[in-house]
N, CA, C and O atoms as a MOPAC input file, in Angstrom:
PM7 MOZYME 1SCF
protein

 N     31.05700 1    14.06600 1   -40.46300 1
 C     30.38500 1    13.90600 1   -41.74000 1
 C     30.19000 1    12.41800 1   -42.02000 1
 O     31.09100 1    11.61400 1   -41.78200 1
 N     29.04400 1    12.06500 1   -42.51300 1
 C     28.76600 1    10.68500 1   -42.86800 1
 C     29.38000 1    10.38700 1   -44.23200 1
 O     29.43200 1    11.25800 1   -45.10100 1
 N     29.84000 1     9.16400 1   -44.41400 1
 C     30.46100 1     8.82700 1   -45.69500 1
 C     29.89400 1     7.54800 1   -46.29700 1
 O     30.52300 1     6.96900 1   -47.18400 1
 N     28.73300 1     7.08800 1   -45.85000 1
 C     28.14900 1     5.86800 1   -46.38900 1
 C     27.27700 1     6.20300 1   -47.59200 1
 O     26.07500 1     6.42700 1   -47.45100 1
 N     27.88200 1     6.23600 1   -48.76800 1
 C     27.15700 1     6.54800 1   -49.99700 1
 C     26.85700 1     5.27600 1   -50.79300 1
 O     26.49100 1     5.36000 1   -51.96500 1
 N     27.00600 1     4.11600 1   -50.18300 1
 C     26.89000 1     2.85700 1   -50.90700 1
 C     25.55700 1     2.14900 1   -50.72500 1
 O     25.40300 1     1.01400 1   -51.17500 1
 N     24.59800 1     2.78400 1   -50.08500 1
 C     23.29900 1     2.15000 1   -49.88900 1
 C     22.64900 1     1.89300 1   -51.24800 1
 O     22.67500 1     2.76900 1   -52.11300 1
 N     22.06900 1     0.71000 1   -51.45200 1
 C     21.46200 1     0.39800 1   -52.75100 1
 C     20.32200 1     1.36200 1   -53.09000 1
 O     19.60900 1     1.82800 1   -52.20200 1
 N     20.16400 1     1.64900 1   -54.34800 1
 C     19.05200 1     2.49600 1   -54.77400 1
 C     17.94700 1     1.63100 1   -55.35800 1
 O     18.08100 1     0.40900 1   -55.42900 1
 N     16.86800 1     2.25500 1   -55.77200 1
 C     15.66900 1     1.54400 1   -56.22300 1
 C     15.93000 1     0.56500 1   -57.35600 1
 O     15.28600 1    -0.48300 1   -57.41500 1
 N     16.84900 1     0.87300 1   -58.25200 1
 C     17.07000 1     0.00100 1   -59.41200 1
 C     17.61200 1    -1.36500 1   -59.00200 1
 O     17.38600 1    -2.36200 1   -59.68800 1
 N     18.32800 1    -1.40400 1   -57.88100 1
 C     18.93100 1    -2.65100 1   -57.43800 1
 C     18.11200 1    -3.38700 1   -56.38400 1
 O     18.26600 1    -4.59800 1   -56.23000 1
 N     17.23900 1    -2.68200 1   -55.65000 1
 C     16.69200 1    -3.29400 1   -54.46000 1
 C     15.17500 1    -3.33400 1   -54.35900 1
 O     14.64800 1    -4.11500 1   -53.56700 1
 N     14.46300 1    -2.53800 1   -55.11600 1
 C     13.01700 1    -2.44700 1   -54.93200 1
 C     12.29800 1    -2.68000 1   -56.25000 1
 O     12.45400 1    -1.88500 1   -57.17700 1
 N     11.52400 1    -3.73500 1   -56.36000 1
 C     10.86400 1    -4.03600 1   -57.62500 1
 C      9.78700 1    -3.03600 1   -58.02600 1
 O      9.44800 1    -2.95900 1   -59.20700 1
 N      9.23600 1    -2.26900 1   -57.08900 1
 C      8.18900 1    -1.31700 1   -57.45800 1
 C      8.74700 1     0.03600 1   -57.90400 1
 O      7.97900 1     0.96200 1   -58.16100 1
 N     10.04600 1     0.15800 1   -57.99600 1
 C     10.73000 1     1.32500 1   -58.55800 1
 C     10.40500 1     2.64400 1   -57.86200 1
 O     10.26200 1     3.66600 1   -58.53400 1
 N     10.28600 1     2.64800 1   -56.56000 1
 C     10.10700 1     3.89200 1   -55.82000 1
 C     11.42600 1     4.64400 1   -55.79300 1
 O     12.49500 1     4.04100 1   -55.70500 1
 N     11.34200 1     5.95500 1   -55.86800 1
 C     12.55000 1     6.76600 1   -55.81100 1
 C     12.43400 1     7.77700 1   -54.67800 1
 O     11.33900 1     8.13400 1   -54.24400 1
 N     13.57700 1     8.22200 1   -54.21700 1
 C     13.61400 1     9.32200 1   -53.26300 1
 C     14.28400 1    10.49800 1   -53.96100 1
 O     15.24400 1    10.33200 1   -54.71300 1
 N     13.75900 1    11.68200 1   -53.69700 1
 C     14.24700 1    12.86800 1   -54.38600 1
 C     14.49400 1    13.97700 1   -53.38400 1
 O     13.74300 1    14.15000 1   -52.42400 1
 N     15.55400 1    14.72000 1   -53.62100 1
 C     15.89700 1    15.88700 1   -52.82100 1
 C     15.84100 1    17.09900 1   -53.73400 1
 O     16.57500 1    17.16900 1   -54.72000 1
 N     14.97700 1    18.05400 1   -53.41600 1
 C     14.88800 1    19.31300 1   -54.16200 1
 C     15.45600 1    20.41500 1   -53.29200 1
 O     15.13400 1    20.50300 1   -52.10800 1
 N     16.29800 1    21.25500 1   -53.87200 1
 C     16.89700 1    22.31500 1   -53.06800 1
 C     17.21100 1    23.55800 1   -53.88800 1
 O     17.64100 1    23.47400 1   -55.03900 1
 N     16.98800 1    24.70400 1   -53.27200 1
 C     17.47000 1    25.97100 1   -53.79600 1
 C     18.73800 1    26.24800 1   -53.01000 1
 O     18.68300 1    26.73400 1   -51.88000 1
 N     19.86700 1    25.94300 1   -53.60100 1
 C     21.11400 1    25.90500 1   -52.84500 1
 C     21.74200 1    27.27100 1   -52.59700 1
 O     22.45900 1    27.43400 1   -51.61000 1
 N     21.50300 1    28.23200 1   -53.43300 1
 C     22.13300 1    29.54500 1   -53.32600 1
 C     23.61400 1    29.42100 1   -52.96400 1
 O     24.07200 1    29.91300 1   -51.93300 1
 N     24.32400 1    28.76000 1   -53.83600 1
 C     25.76300 1    28.52200 1   -53.79500 1
 C     26.10500 1    27.18100 1   -53.16500 1
 O     26.24900 1    27.06700 1   -51.94800 1
 N     26.22900 1    26.18600 1   -54.00100 1
 C     26.60700 1    24.84600 1   -53.53700 1
 C     28.01600 1    24.85200 1   -52.95700 1
 O     28.27300 1    24.16900 1   -51.96600 1
 N     28.92900 1    25.60700 1   -53.55300 1
 C     30.30600 1    25.63400 1   -53.05000 1
 C     30.37500 1    26.03900 1   -51.58900 1
 O     31.16200 1    25.47300 1   -50.83000 1
 N     29.57100 1    27.00400 1   -51.18100 1
 C     29.59300 1    27.48100 1   -49.80100 1
 C     28.91200 1    26.51400 1   -48.83200 1
 O     29.06100 1    26.65400 1   -47.61800 1
 N     28.17400 1    25.54300 1   -49.35000 1
 C     27.42100 1    24.61800 1   -48.50100 1
 C     27.78400 1    23.16100 1   -48.79200 1
 O     26.99200 1    22.25600 1   -48.53000 1
 N     28.96600 1    22.94200 1   -49.32600 1
 C     29.36200 1    21.60600 1   -49.75400 1
 C     29.31500 1    20.58700 1   -48.61600 1
 O     28.80300 1    19.48500 1   -48.81000 1
 N     29.82800 1    20.92100 1   -47.45000 1
 C     29.81300 1    19.98700 1   -46.31800 1
 C     28.39700 1    19.67000 1   -45.89400 1
 O     28.07100 1    18.50900 1   -45.64900 1
 N     27.54400 1    20.68600 1   -45.80200 1
 C     26.13900 1    20.46100 1   -45.44900 1
 C     25.45100 1    19.57800 1   -46.48100 1
 O     24.69400 1    18.67400 1   -46.13000 1
 N     25.71600 1    19.84300 1   -47.75000 1
 C     25.09900 1    19.05800 1   -48.82200 1
 C     25.52300 1    17.58700 1   -48.73400 1
 O     24.68400 1    16.69300 1   -48.84700 1
 N     26.80400 1    17.33600 1   -48.53600 1
 C     27.28700 1    15.95800 1   -48.43200 1
 C     26.68000 1    15.24700 1   -47.22400 1
 O     26.37000 1    14.05800 1   -47.30100 1
 N     26.50900 1    15.95400 1   -46.12000 1
 C     25.86700 1    15.35900 1   -44.94300 1
 C     24.40900 1    15.01700 1   -45.21400 1
 O     23.93900 1    13.95000 1   -44.81900 1
 N     23.69200 1    15.90700 1   -45.88000 1
 C     22.28100 1    15.65500 1   -46.21500 1
 C     22.16800 1    14.45000 1   -47.14400 1
 O     21.29900 1    13.59800 1   -46.96200 1
 N     23.04300 1    14.38500 1   -48.13400 1
 C     23.01600 1    13.25400 1   -49.07200 1
 C     23.32900 1    11.95000 1   -48.34100 1
 O     22.66900 1    10.93800 1   -48.57900 1
 N     24.31600 1    11.96000 1   -47.46300 1
 C     24.68300 1    10.75100 1   -46.72400 1
 C     23.55000 1    10.28300 1   -45.82700 1
 O     23.33300 1     9.08000 1   -45.68100 1
 N     22.82900 1    11.21100 1   -45.22700 1
 C     21.73800 1    10.84800 1   -44.32000 1
 C     20.48400 1    10.40000 1   -45.06100 1
 O     19.83100 1     9.44200 1   -44.64600 1
 N     20.14000 1    11.07400 1   -46.14600 1
 C     18.86700 1    10.79100 1   -46.81700 1
 C     18.99700 1     9.83000 1   -47.99500 1
 O     18.00000 1     9.25100 1   -48.42700 1
 N     20.20300 1     9.65300 1   -48.51900 1
 C     20.45500 1     8.73700 1   -49.63600 1
 C     19.46500 1     8.92200 1   -50.79500 1
 O     18.87200 1     7.94000 1   -51.24300 1
 N     19.27200 1    10.14400 1   -51.29000 1
 C     18.30700 1    10.33700 1   -52.37800 1
 C     18.78700 1     9.69600 1   -53.67000 1
 O     19.98800 1     9.60900 1   -53.92900 1
 N     17.83000 1     9.24700 1   -54.47800 1
 C     18.16400 1     8.70200 1   -55.79100 1
 C     18.38200 1     9.82600 1   -56.79700 1
 O     19.19700 1     9.71000 1   -57.71100 1
 N     17.63600 1    10.92100 1   -56.61200 1
 C     17.70100 1    12.06500 1   -57.52900 1
 C     17.78500 1    13.34000 1   -56.69700 1
 O     17.08400 1    13.49000 1   -55.69600 1
 N     18.65100 1    14.25300 1   -57.12400 1
 C     18.77100 1    15.56000 1   -56.48400 1
 C     18.56900 1    16.61300 1   -57.56500 1
 O     19.20500 1    16.56100 1   -58.61800 1
 N     17.68600 1    17.56200 1   -57.30300 1
 C     17.47800 1    18.67800 1   -58.21400 1
 C     17.85200 1    19.94100 1   -57.45000 1
 O     17.22400 1    20.28000 1   -56.44700 1
 N     18.88100 1    20.63500 1   -57.93500 1
 C     19.36400 1    21.84300 1   -57.26000 1
 C     19.23900 1    23.04100 1   -58.18700 1
 O     19.67300 1    22.99900 1   -59.33800 1
 N     18.64800 1    24.09800 1   -57.67800 1
 C     18.57900 1    25.35700 1   -58.40500 1
 C     19.48600 1    26.36700 1   -57.71300 1
 O     19.90500 1    26.16900 1   -56.57200 1
 N     19.78000 1    27.44500 1   -58.41600 1
 C     20.65400 1    28.49800 1   -57.87400 1
 C     21.96400 1    27.91000 1   -57.35300 1
 O     22.39500 1    28.20800 1   -56.23900 1
 N     22.59200 1    27.06400 1   -58.18500 1
 C     23.84100 1    26.42800 1   -57.77000 1
 C     24.99300 1    27.42800 1   -57.66700 1
 O     25.92400 1    27.22400 1   -56.88900 1
 N     24.93200 1    28.48200 1   -58.43200 1
 C     25.94900 1    29.53100 1   -58.45900 1
 C     27.33200 1    28.97200 1   -58.79900 1
 O     28.34600 1    29.47400 1   -58.31400 1
 N     27.36800 1    27.94100 1   -59.62500 1
 C     28.64500 1    27.37900 1   -60.05600 1
 C     29.03600 1    27.94600 1   -61.41200 1
 O     28.18200 1    28.20800 1   -62.25900 1
 N     30.30800 1    28.13000 1   -61.60200 1
 C     30.82600 1    28.51800 1   -62.90600 1
 C     31.17100 1    27.24700 1   -63.67200 1
 O     31.40100 1    26.20400 1   -63.06100 1
 N     31.21100 1    27.31900 1   -64.99400 1
 C     31.53200 1    26.12500 1   -65.79400 1
 C     32.89300 1    25.50100 1   -65.47200 1
 O     33.13400 1    24.34600 1   -65.82200 1
 N     33.77100 1    26.23500 1   -64.82100 1
 C     35.09200 1    25.70700 1   -64.48100 1
 C     35.07600 1    24.78700 1   -63.26100 1
 O     36.06800 1    24.10700 1   -62.99700 1
 N     33.97200 1    24.75200 1   -62.51100 1
 C     33.87400 1    23.89300 1   -61.32600 1
 C     33.38700 1    22.51200 1   -61.75900 1
 O     32.34300 1    22.38500 1   -62.39800 1
 N     34.14200 1    21.49300 1   -61.40900 1
 C     33.77100 1    20.11700 1   -61.74300 1
 C     32.68600 1    19.63900 1   -60.78000 1
 O     32.72500 1    19.95200 1   -59.59000 1
 N     31.72700 1    18.88600 1   -61.29400 1
 C     30.66000 1    18.34100 1   -60.45400 1
 C     31.22800 1    17.47200 1   -59.34000 1
 O     30.68700 1    17.44300 1   -58.23500 1
 N     32.31100 1    16.76800 1   -59.62700 1
 C     32.91500 1    15.88100 1   -58.63700 1
 C     33.43700 1    16.63900 1   -57.41000 1
 O     33.73100 1    16.02700 1   -56.38300 1
 N     33.55100 1    17.96100 1   -57.51300 1
 C     33.99900 1    18.76700 1   -56.38600 1
 C     32.88300 1    18.99800 1   -55.37000 1
 O     33.15600 1    19.37400 1   -54.23000 1
 N     31.62900 1    18.77700 1   -55.77100 1
 C     30.51300 1    19.10700 1   -54.88200 1
 C     29.52400 1    17.96400 1   -54.65200 1
 O     28.58300 1    18.11600 1   -53.87200 1
 N     29.71900 1    16.82800 1   -55.31500 1
 C     28.80700 1    15.69300 1   -55.11100 1
 C     29.60900 1    14.42800 1   -54.83300 1
 O     30.77100 1    14.34000 1   -55.22700 1
 N     29.00700 1    13.44500 1   -54.15900 1
 C     29.71100 1    12.19500 1   -53.85700 1
 C     30.06800 1    11.42700 1   -55.13700 1
 O     29.46300 1    11.65400 1   -56.18500 1
 N     31.03500 1    10.53300 1   -55.05300 1
 C     31.52000 1     9.82800 1   -56.24000 1
 C     30.52800 1     8.85600 1   -56.86900 1
 O     30.68600 1     8.51000 1   -58.04000 1
 N     29.52200 1     8.40700 1   -56.14300 1
 C     28.58900 1     7.44600 1   -56.73700 1
 C     27.34000 1     8.11400 1   -57.30400 1
 O     26.30100 1     7.47200 1   -57.46200 1
 N     27.44800 1     9.39400 1   -57.60600 1
 C     26.37700 1    10.15000 1   -58.25300 1
 C     26.90000 1    10.74000 1   -59.55300 1
 O     28.09200 1    11.01700 1   -59.68500 1
 N     26.00500 1    10.92900 1   -60.50800 1
 C     26.34500 1    11.55000 1   -61.78500 1
 C     25.55300 1    12.84900 1   -61.88200 1
 O     24.34900 1    12.87400 1   -61.62300 1
 N     26.23500 1    13.92400 1   -62.25500 1
 C     25.58400 1    15.23100 1   -62.31400 1
 C     25.46500 1    15.73500 1   -63.74100 1
 O     26.36100 1    15.56000 1   -64.56700 1
 N     24.34500 1    16.35800 1   -63.99800 1
 C     24.09200 1    17.06200 1   -65.25300 1
 C     23.77400 1    18.48600 1   -64.85500 1
 O     22.81300 1    18.73000 1   -64.12500 1
 N     24.57600 1    19.43600 1   -65.33100 1
 C     24.37300 1    20.81200 1   -64.86900 1
 C     24.39700 1    21.79600 1   -66.02400 1
 O     24.95100 1    21.53700 1   -67.09200 1
 N     23.78400 1    22.91700 1   -65.76900 1
 C     23.82300 1    24.05500 1   -66.68200 1
 C     24.23800 1    25.24900 1   -65.83800 1
 O     23.43500 1    25.82200 1   -65.10100 1
 N     25.50200 1    25.60700 1   -65.96000 1
 C     26.05100 1    26.70900 1   -65.18100 1
 C     26.03700 1    27.98800 1   -66.01100 1
 O     25.98000 1    27.95300 1   -67.24000 1
 N     26.09200 1    29.10300 1   -65.31500 1
 C     26.18900 1    30.39100 1   -65.99400 1
 C     27.60700 1    30.92400 1   -65.85400 1
 O     28.27400 1    30.66500 1   -64.85300 1
 N     28.06300 1    31.65600 1   -66.84100 1
 C     29.43500 1    32.16300 1   -66.81600 1
 C     29.64400 1    33.20800 1   -65.73100 1
 O     30.77500 1    33.41100 1   -65.29100 1
 N     28.58000 1    33.87800 1   -65.28700 1
 C     28.73700 1    34.90800 1   -64.25500 1
 C     28.75100 1    34.32100 1   -62.83800 1
 O     28.95600 1    35.05500 1   -61.87200 1
 N     28.53600 1    33.01300 1   -62.70500 1
 C     28.60300 1    32.37600 1   -61.39600 1
 C     27.32800 1    32.44700 1   -60.58600 1
 O     27.32900 1    32.07000 1   -59.41400 1
 N     26.24200 1    32.91700 1   -61.17100 1
 C     24.95400 1    32.96100 1   -60.47200 1
 C     23.96300 1    32.07800 1   -61.21500 1
 O     24.25100 1    31.58800 1   -62.30700 1
 N     22.79500 1    31.87700 1   -60.61500 1
 C     21.80600 1    31.01300 1   -61.25200 1
 C     22.33600 1    29.59800 1   -61.34100 1
 O     23.06300 1    29.14700 1   -60.45600 1
 N     21.98400 1    28.90800 1   -62.38300 1
 C     22.47300 1    27.56100 1   -62.60900 1
 C     21.59300 1    26.49300 1   -61.99700 1
 O     20.96100 1    26.69900 1   -60.96100 1
 N     21.56600 1    25.35300 1   -62.65600 1
 C     20.79600 1    24.21300 1   -62.17700 1
 C     21.65100 1    22.95700 1   -62.27700 1
 O     22.59200 1    22.88400 1   -63.06600 1
 N     21.29700 1    21.96000 1   -61.45000 1
 C     22.01000 1    20.69100 1   -61.48000 1
 C     21.01900 1    19.57800 1   -61.16200 1
 O     20.24900 1    19.66700 1   -60.20600 1
 N     21.05500 1    18.53900 1   -61.97400 1
 C     20.29800 1    17.32000 1   -61.70200 1
 C     21.32900 1    16.23900 1   -61.42600 1
 O     22.22100 1    15.98900 1   -62.23600 1
 N     21.19600 1    15.60900 1   -60.28200 1
 C     22.16200 1    14.60800 1   -59.83600 1
 C     21.42700 1    13.29000 1   -59.65400 1
 O     20.37900 1    13.24400 1   -59.00900 1
 N     21.96800 1    12.22700 1   -60.21600 1
 C     21.32200 1    10.91600 1   -60.16800 1
 C     22.30200 1     9.89200 1   -59.60500 1
 O     23.46500 1     9.84400 1   -60.00500 1
 N     21.82300 1     9.08400 1   -58.68300 1
 C     22.64700 1     8.01700 1   -58.12500 1
 C     23.05900 1     7.08200 1   -59.26100 1
 O     22.22100 1     6.66400 1   -60.06000 1
 N     24.33200 1     6.76000 1   -59.33000 1
 C     24.87100 1     5.97500 1   -60.45200 1
 C     24.12800 1     4.66800 1   -60.68000 1
 O     23.91500 1     4.27500 1   -61.82700 1
 N     23.73100 1     3.99100 1   -59.61900 1
 C     23.05900 1     2.69900 1   -59.79900 1
 C     21.65300 1     2.84600 1   -60.35100 1
 O     21.02400 1     1.85200 1   -60.71400 1
 N     21.14900 1     4.07500 1   -60.41900 1
 C     19.79200 1     4.30400 1   -60.94200 1
 C     19.78500 1     4.62500 1   -62.42600 1
 O     18.72400 1     4.69700 1   -63.04600 1
 N     20.96800 1     4.81900 1   -62.99600 1
 C     21.04200 1     5.16800 1   -64.41300 1
 C     20.73600 1     3.96100 1   -65.28000 1
 O     21.22100 1     2.85700 1   -65.02900 1
 N     19.93300 1     4.18400 1   -66.29500 1
 C     19.66300 1     3.12100 1   -67.25300 1
 C     20.74400 1     3.06100 1   -68.32100 1
 O     21.07100 1     1.99200 1   -68.83600 1
 N     21.29200 1     4.22100 1   -68.64400 1
 C     22.35000 1     4.33100 1   -69.64500 1
 C     23.48600 1     5.11100 1   -69.03600 1
 O     23.26900 1     6.17700 1   -68.45900 1
 N     24.69600 1     4.59800 1   -69.15400 1
 C     25.85900 1     5.30100 1   -68.60200 1
 C     26.72400 1     5.80400 1   -69.71900 1
 O     27.75700 1     6.42500 1   -69.46800 1

């Protein structure tokens, strides 16, 4: 598994503000956590939009995303559906 999550994002390195985005229908992020972390490490997206996360509100975002990303999610109590928007920390205008 790759662990280089420190590559600069657009806010720090590119004056034209280009972003990279990863869109995914995850159908259970918990079951694909290793694959997801590998994809993030390889592609270094600034923004990740995940649908069908299948996470319950009791699962912390930090359990499924790298530490230098911030997640905003809407989980369902039944553990199905759900969405998550993940943004690289250095790309946030307000923390």
